[in-house]
Short mmCIF file of C-alpha atoms and ligand atoms in Angstrom, two decimals:
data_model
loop_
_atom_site.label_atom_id
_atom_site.label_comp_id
_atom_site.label_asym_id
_atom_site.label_seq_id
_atom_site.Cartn_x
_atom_site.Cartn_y
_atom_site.Cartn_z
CA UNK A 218 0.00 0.00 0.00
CA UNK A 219 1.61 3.44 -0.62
CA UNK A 220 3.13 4.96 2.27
CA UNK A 221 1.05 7.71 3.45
CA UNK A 222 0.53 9.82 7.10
CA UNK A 223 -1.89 7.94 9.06
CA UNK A 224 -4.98 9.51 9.62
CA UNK A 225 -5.89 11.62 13.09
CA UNK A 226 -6.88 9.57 16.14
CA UNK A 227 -10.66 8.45 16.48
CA UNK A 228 -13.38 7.37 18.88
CA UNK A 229 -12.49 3.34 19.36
CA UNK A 230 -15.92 2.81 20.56
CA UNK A 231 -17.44 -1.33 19.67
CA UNK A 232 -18.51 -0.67 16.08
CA UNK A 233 -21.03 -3.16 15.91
CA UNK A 234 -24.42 -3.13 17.89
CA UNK A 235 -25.88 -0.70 19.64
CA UNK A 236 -28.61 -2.83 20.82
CA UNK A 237 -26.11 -5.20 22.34
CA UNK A 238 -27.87 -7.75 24.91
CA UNK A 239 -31.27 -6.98 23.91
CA UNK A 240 -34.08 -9.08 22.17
CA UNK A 241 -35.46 -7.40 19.34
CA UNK A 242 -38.97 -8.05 17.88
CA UNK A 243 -38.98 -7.62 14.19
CA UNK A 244 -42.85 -9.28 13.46
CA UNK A 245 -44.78 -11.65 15.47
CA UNK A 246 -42.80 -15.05 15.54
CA UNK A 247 -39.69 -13.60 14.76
CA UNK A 248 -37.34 -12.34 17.17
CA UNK A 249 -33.05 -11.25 17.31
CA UNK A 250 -31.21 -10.80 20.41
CA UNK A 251 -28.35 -8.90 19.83
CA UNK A 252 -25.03 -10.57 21.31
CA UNK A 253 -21.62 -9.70 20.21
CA UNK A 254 -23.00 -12.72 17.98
CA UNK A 255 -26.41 -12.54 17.55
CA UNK A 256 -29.40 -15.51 18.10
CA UNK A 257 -31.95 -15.47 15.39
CA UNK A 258 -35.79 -16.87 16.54
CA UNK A 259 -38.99 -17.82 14.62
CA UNK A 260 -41.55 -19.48 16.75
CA UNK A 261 -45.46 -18.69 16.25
CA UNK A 262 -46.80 -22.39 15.93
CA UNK A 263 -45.86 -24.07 19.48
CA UNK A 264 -42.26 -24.69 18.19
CA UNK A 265 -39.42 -22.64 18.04
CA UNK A 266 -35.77 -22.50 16.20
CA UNK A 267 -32.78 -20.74 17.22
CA UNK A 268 -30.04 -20.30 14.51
CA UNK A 269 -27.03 -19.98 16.90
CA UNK A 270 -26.61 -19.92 20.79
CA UNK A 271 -24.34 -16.73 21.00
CA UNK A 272 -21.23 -17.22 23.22
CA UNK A 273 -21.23 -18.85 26.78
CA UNK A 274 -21.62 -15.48 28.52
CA UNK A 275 -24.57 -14.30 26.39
CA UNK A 276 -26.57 -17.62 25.97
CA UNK A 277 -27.96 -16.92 29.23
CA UNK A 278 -29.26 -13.31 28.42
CA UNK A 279 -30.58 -14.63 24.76
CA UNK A 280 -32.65 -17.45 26.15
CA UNK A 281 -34.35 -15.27 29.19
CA UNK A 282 -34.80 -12.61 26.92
CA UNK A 283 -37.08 -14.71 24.39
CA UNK A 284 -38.87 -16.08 27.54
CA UNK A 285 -39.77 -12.38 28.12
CA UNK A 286 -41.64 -13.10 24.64
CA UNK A 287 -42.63 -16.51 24.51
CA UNK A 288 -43.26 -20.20 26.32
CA UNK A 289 -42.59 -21.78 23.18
CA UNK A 290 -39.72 -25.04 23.38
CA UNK A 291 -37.16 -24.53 21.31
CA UNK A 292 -37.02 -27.77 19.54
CA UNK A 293 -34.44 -26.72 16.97
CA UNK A 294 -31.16 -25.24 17.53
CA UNK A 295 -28.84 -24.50 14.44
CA UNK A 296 -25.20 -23.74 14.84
CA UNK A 297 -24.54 -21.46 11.53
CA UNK A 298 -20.77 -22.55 11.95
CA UNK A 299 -18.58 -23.47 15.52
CA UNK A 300 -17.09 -20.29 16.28
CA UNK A 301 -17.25 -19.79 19.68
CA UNK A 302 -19.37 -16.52 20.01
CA UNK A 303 -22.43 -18.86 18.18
CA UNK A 304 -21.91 -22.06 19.11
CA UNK A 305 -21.18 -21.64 23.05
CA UNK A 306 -23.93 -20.36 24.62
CA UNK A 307 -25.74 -24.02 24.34
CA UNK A 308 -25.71 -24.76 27.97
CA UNK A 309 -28.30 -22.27 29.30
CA UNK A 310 -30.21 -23.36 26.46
CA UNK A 311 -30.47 -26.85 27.36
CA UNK A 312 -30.62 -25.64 31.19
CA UNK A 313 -33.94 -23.50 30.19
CA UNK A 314 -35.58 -26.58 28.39
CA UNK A 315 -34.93 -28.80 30.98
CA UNK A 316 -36.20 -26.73 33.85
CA UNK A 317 -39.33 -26.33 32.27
CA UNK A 318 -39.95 -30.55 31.40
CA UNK A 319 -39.60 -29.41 27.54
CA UNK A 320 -37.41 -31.91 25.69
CA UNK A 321 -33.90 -31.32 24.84
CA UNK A 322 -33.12 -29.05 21.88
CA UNK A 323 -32.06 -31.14 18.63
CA UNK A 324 -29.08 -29.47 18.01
CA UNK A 325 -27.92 -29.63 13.77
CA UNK A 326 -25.07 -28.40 12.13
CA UNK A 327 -22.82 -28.76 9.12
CA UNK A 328 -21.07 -31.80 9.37
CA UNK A 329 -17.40 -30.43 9.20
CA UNK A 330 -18.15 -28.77 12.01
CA UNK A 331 -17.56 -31.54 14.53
CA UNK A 332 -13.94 -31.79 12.73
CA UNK A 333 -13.62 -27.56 13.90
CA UNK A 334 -14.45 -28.23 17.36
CA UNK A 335 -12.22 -31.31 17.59
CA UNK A 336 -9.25 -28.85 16.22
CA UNK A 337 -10.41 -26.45 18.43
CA UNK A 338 -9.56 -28.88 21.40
CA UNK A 339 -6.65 -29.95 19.49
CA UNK A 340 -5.18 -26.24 19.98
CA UNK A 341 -7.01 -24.83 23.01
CA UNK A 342 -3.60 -23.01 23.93
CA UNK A 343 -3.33 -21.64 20.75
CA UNK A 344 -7.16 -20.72 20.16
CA UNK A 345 -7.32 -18.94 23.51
CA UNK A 346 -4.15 -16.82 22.93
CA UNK A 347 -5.21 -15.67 19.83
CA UNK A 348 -8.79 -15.05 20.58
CA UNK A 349 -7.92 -13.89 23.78
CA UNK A 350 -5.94 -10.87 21.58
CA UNK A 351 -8.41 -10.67 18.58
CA UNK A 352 -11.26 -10.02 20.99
CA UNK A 353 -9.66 -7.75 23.69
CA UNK A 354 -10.88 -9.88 26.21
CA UNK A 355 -9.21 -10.78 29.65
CA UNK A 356 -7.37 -14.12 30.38
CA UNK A 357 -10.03 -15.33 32.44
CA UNK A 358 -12.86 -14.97 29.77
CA UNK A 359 -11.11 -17.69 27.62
CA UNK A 360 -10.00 -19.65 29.98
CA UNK A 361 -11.13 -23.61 29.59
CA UNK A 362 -13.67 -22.40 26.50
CA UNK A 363 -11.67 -24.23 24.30
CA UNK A 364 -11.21 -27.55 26.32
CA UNK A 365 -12.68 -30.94 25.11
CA UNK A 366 -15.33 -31.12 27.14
CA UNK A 367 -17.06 -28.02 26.95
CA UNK A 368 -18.68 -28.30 23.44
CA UNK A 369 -22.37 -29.34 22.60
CA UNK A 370 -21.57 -31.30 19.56
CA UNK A 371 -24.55 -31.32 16.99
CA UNK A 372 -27.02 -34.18 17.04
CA UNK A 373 -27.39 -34.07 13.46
CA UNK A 374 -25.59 -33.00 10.68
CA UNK A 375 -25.63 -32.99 6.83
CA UNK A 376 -24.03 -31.66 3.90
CA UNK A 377 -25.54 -29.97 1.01
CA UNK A 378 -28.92 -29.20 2.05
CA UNK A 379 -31.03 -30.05 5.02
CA UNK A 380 -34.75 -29.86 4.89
CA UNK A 381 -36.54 -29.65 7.99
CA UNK A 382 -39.85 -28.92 9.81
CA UNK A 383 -40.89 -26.97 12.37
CA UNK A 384 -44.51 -27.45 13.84
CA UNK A 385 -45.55 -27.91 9.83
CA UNK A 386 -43.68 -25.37 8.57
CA UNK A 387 -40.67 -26.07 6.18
CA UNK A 388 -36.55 -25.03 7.07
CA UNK A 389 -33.99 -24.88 4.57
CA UNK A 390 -30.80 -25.58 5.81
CA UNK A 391 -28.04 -24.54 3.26
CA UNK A 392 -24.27 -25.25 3.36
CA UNK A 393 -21.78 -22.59 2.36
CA UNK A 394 -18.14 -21.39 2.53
CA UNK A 395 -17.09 -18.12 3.84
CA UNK A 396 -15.97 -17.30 6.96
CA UNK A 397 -15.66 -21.12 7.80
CA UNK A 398 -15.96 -24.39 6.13
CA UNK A 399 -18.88 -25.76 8.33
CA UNK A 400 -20.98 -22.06 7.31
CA UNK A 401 -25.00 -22.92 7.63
CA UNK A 402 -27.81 -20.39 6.48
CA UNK A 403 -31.88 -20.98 7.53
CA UNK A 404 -34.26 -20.36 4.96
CA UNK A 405 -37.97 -19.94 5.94
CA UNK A 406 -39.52 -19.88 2.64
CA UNK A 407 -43.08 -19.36 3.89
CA UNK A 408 -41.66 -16.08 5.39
CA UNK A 409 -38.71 -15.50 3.28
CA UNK A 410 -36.33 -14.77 6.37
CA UNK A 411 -32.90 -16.28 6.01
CA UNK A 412 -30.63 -16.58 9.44
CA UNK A 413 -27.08 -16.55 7.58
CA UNK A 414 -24.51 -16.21 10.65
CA UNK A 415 -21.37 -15.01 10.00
CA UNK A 416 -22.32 -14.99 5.97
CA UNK A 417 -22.70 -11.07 7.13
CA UNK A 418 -20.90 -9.14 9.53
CA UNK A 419 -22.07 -5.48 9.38
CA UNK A 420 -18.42 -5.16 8.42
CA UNK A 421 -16.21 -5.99 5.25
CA UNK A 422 -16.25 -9.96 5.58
CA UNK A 423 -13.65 -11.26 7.38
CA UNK A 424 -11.54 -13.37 5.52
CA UNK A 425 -7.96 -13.27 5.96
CA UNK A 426 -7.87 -13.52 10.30
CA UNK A 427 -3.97 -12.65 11.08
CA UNK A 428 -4.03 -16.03 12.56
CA UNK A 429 -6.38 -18.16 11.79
CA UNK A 430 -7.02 -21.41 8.92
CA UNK A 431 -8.49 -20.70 5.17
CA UNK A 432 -11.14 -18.69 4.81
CA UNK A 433 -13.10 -18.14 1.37
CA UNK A 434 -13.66 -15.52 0.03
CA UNK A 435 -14.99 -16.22 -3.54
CA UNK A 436 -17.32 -18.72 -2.32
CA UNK A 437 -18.64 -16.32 0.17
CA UNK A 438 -19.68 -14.09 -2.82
CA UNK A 439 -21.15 -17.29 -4.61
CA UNK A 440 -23.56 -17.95 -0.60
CA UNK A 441 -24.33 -14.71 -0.82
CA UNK A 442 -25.55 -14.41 -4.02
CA UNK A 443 -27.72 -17.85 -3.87
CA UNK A 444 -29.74 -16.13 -0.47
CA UNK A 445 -29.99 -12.80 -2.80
CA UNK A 446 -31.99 -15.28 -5.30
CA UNK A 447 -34.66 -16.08 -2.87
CA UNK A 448 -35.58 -12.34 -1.95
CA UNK A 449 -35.26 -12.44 1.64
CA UNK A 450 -37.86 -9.71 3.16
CA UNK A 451 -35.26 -10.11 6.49
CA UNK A 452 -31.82 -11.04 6.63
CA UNK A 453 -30.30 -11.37 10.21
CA UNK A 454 -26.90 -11.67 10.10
CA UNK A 455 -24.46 -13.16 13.32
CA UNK A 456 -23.25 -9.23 14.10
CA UNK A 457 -25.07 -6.03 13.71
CA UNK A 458 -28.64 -5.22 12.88
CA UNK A 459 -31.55 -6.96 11.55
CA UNK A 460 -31.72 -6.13 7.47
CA UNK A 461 -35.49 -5.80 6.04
CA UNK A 462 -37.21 -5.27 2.98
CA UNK A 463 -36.69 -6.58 -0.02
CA UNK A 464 -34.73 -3.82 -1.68
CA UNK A 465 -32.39 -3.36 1.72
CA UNK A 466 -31.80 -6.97 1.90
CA UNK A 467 -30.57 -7.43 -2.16
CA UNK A 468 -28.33 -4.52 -1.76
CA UNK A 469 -26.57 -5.91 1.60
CA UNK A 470 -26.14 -9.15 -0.09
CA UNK A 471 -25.28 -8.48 -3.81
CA UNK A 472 -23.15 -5.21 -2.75
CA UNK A 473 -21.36 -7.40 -0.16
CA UNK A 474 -20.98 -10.19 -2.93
CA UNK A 475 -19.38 -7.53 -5.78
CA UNK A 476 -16.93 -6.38 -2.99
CA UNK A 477 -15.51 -9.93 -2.27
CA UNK A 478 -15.67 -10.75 -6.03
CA UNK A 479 -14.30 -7.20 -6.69
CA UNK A 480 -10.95 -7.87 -4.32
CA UNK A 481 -10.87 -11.78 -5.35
CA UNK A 482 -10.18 -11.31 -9.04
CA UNK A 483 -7.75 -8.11 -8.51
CA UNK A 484 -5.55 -10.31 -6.93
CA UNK A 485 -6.00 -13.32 -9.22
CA UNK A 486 -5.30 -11.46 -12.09
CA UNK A 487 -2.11 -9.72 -10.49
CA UNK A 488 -0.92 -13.18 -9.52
CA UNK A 489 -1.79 -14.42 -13.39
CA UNK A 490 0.34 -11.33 -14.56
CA UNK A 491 3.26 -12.94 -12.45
CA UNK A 492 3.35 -10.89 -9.40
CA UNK A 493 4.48 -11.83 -6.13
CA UNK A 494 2.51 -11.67 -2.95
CA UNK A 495 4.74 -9.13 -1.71
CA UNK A 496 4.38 -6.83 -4.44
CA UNK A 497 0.42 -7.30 -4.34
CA UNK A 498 0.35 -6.98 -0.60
CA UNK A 499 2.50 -3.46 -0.81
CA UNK A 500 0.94 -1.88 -3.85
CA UNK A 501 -2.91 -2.66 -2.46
CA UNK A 502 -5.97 -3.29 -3.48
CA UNK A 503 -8.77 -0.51 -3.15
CA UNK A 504 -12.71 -1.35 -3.81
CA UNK A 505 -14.30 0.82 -5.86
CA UNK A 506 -15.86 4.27 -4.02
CA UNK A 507 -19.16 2.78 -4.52
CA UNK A 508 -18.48 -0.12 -2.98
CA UNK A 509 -16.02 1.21 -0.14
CA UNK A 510 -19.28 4.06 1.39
CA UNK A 511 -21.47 1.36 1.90
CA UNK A 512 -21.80 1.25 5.85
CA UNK A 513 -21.92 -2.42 5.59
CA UNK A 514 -19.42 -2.86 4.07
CA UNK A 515 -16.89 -0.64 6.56
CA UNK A 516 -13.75 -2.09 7.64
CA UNK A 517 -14.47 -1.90 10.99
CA UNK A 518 -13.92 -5.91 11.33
CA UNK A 519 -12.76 -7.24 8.27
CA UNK A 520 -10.19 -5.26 5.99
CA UNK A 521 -9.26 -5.21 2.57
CA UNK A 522 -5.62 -5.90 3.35
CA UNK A 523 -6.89 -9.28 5.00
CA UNK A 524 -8.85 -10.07 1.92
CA UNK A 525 -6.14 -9.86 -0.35
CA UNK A 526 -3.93 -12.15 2.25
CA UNK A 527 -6.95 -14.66 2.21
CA UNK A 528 -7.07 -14.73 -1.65
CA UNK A 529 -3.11 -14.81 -1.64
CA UNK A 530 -2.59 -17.75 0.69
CA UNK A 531 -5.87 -19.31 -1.05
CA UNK A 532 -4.19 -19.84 -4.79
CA UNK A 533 -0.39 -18.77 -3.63
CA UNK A 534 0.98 -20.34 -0.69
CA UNK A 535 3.16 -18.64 2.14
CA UNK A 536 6.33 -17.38 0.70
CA UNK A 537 6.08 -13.67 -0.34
CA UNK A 538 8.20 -13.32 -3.35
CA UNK A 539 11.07 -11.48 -1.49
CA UNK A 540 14.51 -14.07 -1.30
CA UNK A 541 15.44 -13.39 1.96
CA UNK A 542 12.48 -14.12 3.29
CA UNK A 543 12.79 -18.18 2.19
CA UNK A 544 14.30 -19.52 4.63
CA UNK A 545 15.04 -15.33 6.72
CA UNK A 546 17.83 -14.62 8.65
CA UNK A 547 17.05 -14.05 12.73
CA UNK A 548 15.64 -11.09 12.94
CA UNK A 549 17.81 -10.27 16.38
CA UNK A 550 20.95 -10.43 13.97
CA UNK A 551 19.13 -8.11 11.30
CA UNK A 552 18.86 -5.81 13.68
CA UNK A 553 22.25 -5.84 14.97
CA UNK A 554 23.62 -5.70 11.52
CA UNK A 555 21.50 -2.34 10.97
CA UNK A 556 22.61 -0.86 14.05
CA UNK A 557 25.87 -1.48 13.73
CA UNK A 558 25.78 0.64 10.11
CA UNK A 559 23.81 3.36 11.60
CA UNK A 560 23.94 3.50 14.97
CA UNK A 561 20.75 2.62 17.60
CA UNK A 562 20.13 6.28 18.37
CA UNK A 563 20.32 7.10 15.05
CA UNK A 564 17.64 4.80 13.90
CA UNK A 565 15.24 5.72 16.95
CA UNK A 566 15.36 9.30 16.39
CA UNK A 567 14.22 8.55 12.77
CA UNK A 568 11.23 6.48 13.93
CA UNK A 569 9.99 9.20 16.01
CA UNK A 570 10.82 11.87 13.48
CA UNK A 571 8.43 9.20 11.26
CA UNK A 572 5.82 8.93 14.29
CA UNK A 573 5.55 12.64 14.39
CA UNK A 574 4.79 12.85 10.77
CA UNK A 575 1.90 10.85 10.90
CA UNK A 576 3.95 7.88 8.97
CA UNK A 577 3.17 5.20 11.80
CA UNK A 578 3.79 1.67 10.13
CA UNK A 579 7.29 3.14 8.87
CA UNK A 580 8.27 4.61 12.35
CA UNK A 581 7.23 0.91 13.74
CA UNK A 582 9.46 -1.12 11.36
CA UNK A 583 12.45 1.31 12.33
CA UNK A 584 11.60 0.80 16.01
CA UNK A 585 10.97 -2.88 15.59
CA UNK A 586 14.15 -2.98 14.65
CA UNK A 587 15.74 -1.48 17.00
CA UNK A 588 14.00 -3.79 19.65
CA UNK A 589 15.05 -6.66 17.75
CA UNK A 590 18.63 -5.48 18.50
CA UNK A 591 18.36 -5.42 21.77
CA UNK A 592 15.68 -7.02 23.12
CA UNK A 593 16.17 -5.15 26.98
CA UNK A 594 16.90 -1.51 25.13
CA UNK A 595 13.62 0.42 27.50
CA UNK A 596 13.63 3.33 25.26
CA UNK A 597 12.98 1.37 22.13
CA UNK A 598 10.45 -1.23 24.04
CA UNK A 599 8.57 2.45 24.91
CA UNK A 600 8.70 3.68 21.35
CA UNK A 601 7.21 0.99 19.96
CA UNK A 602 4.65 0.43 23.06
CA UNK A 603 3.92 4.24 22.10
CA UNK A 604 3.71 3.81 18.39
CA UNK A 605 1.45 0.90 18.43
CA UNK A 606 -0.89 2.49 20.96
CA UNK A 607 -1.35 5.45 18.26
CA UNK A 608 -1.80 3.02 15.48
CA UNK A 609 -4.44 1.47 17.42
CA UNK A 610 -6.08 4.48 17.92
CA UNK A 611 -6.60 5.46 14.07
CA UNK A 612 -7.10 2.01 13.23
CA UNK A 613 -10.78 0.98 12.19
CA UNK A 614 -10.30 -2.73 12.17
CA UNK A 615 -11.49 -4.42 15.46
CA UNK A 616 -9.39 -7.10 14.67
CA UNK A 617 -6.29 -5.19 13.84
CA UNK A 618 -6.70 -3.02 16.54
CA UNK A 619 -6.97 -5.30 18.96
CA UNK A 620 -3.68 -6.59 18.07
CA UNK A 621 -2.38 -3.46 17.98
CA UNK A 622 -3.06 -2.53 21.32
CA UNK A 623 -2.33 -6.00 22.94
CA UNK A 624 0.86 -5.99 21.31
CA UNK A 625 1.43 -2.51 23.09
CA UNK A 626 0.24 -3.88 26.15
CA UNK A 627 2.87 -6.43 26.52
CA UNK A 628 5.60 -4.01 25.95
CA UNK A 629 4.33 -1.65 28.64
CA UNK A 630 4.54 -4.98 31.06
CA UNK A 631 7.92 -5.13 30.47
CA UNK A 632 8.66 -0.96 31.97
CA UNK A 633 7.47 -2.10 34.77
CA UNK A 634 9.67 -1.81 38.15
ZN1 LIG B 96 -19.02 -14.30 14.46
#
């Protein structure tokens, strides 16, 4: 991307929902409760489905909040894919069914997604680490999420499609890839609602997680396109608001579709004309204006740059392009090398001369440097702490941001006495 001042500081409030923890009503039978992930509810004939469970915190709140509403057993539950702020929040409902002699939700799901929770388990270190970082959240909000025996595995599972019924009325259930590989959306064709999960975002989609497997973004665009076929009058997504009407729910999904396609074939056709991933990466990708002002489509989750790193690692594997970076040097000894040419205080001063231009991610790969010299150097652990905390506050990705400021974080642990 070309190298230009960072923009001013702004607000870092949650971009998402600001109806978070409350149950909205959008017509009778057919109810949202707005998590960080959000449940989705139809009910109206003496049975009700929830697509998704929120996370273990907020599956509590969901379920007494539809009680509020109505007695209904939920007979269904559908996990639109096993990430854990949809798929955790079983427990309390299971606990609510139970308590009140209703039997115990049938739980369905895409069949790869027993395979996710099993790696999940596999790498519960890893998983809370990272999402521990992505998320902002404290140590103790992960802990043990992750650990074998705290999933609800599905009852049922399929692949393809799914048809089921609920009190007489038919559900769609639809595989798809996008954000994950076990991605479910609900049709209701009687009342053309479709429950699609993490299929939308209120953000850019997010494919291309720092840390995290495949994603896919092309076949996202293809999902979203197939629900814009069947003219959803509501589309309620896993974050953000409730979309309705026709004409607001065809925009949402075909605009969202044209921006994944839109980023997906720039890069193919930059990696058909022989680029490298470097050279992709560094010159950028930009969606067109039209595109880039839709609020939906914001990058206040998702990014471009993380697109184009999905699409990259997709079709092009790992290596950038660059030669040293094959099999790289230690970074500790690149830094030594380049402060033995120019001299450590040499190369801070520049970084901050950089940092008070506004040129942030160049003042950050002078300092990293630096720190990479000399891993106990306190002035150069506080540039960088200081650096990264004023990237994080210009930066509009959630995701990035929260990496931003953890990494900060860290570094301010080690000034201390
Ligand atoms: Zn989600």
């Amino acid at each position: 991307m070309a190298s230009t001042p960072n923009p001013p500081p702004r607000s870092n409030a949650n971009p998402f929902d600001p109806m978070m923890g409350q149950l909205e009503e959008l017509e009778p039978g057919l109810a949202m409760f707005h998590g960080f992930a959000n449940v989705a509810f139809a009910y109206g004939r003496g049975e009700m489905i929830a697509a998704d469970t929120s996370s273990r915190a907020m599956g509590a709140r969901a379920i007494e909040a539809i009680r509020k509403v109505t007695d209904e057993p939920v007979t269904v539950i559908v996990y639109t894919h096993g990430h854990g702020d949809h798929a955790f929040g079983t427990e309390a409902f299971i606990a609510d069914a139970l308590a009140r002699g209703y039997p115990r939700p049938k739980i369905w799901a895409h069949e790869d997604l027993r395979g996710r929770f099993k790696r999940y388990a596999r790498t519960a270190g890893w998983q809370s680490h990272i999402n521990r970082l992505q998320f902002g959240a404290t140590s103790q909000a992960v802990a043990g999420i992750f650990k074998e025996d705290s999933y609800h595995y599905p009852d049922l599972t399929f692949r393809g499609m799914q048809l089921l019924e609920l009190a007489g009325e038919a559900v769609e259930l639809h595989h798809a890839l996008g954000e994950t590989d076990d991605a479910v959306w609900v049709w209701l064709p009687l009342r053309r609602v479709a429950m699609v999960g993490d299929l939308i975002v209120s953000s850019l989609p997010n494919t291309g997680n720092p840390n995290k497997v495949q994603r896919y973004t092309l076949e996202w665009a293809e999902a979203l396109e197939k629900i814009a076929a069947r003219k959803p009058k509501y589309v309620l997504p896993g974050h953000g608001p409730a979309y309705r009407g026709e004409a607001e729910c065809q925009e949402l999904l075909l605009d969202t579709a044209r921006a994944m396609r839109f980023i997906h074939d720039a890069v193919i056709a930059r990696l058909n004309a022989g680029q490298w991933p470097v050279d992709i990466i560094e010159a950028g990708i930009e969606l067109p204006r039209e595109l880039a002002e839709k609020p939906f489509l914001a990058p206040v989750y998702g990014c471009v740059p993380f697109v184009v790193r999905d699409v990259i690692r997709r079709y092009a594997g790992w290596w950038s392009g660059e030669p040293s970076q094959m099999f790289p040097a230690p970074r500790t000894e690149r830094g030594r090398d380049i402060v033995a040419l120019c001299g450590r205080d040499a190369l801070l001063r520049r970084a901050k001369e950089l940092q008070a231009a506004g040129y942030l991610e160049r003042a950050l790969s002078l300092a990293e440097i630096a720190h990479n010299a000399d891993g106990d150097d306190l002035e150069a652990i506080a540039l960088n702490a200081e650096i990264l905390e004023a990237m994080a506050s210009v930066e509009r990705s959630f995701i990035a941001r929260n990496f931003f400021a953890g990494a900060a974080r860290a570094l301010r642990e080690r000034l201390k006495p």
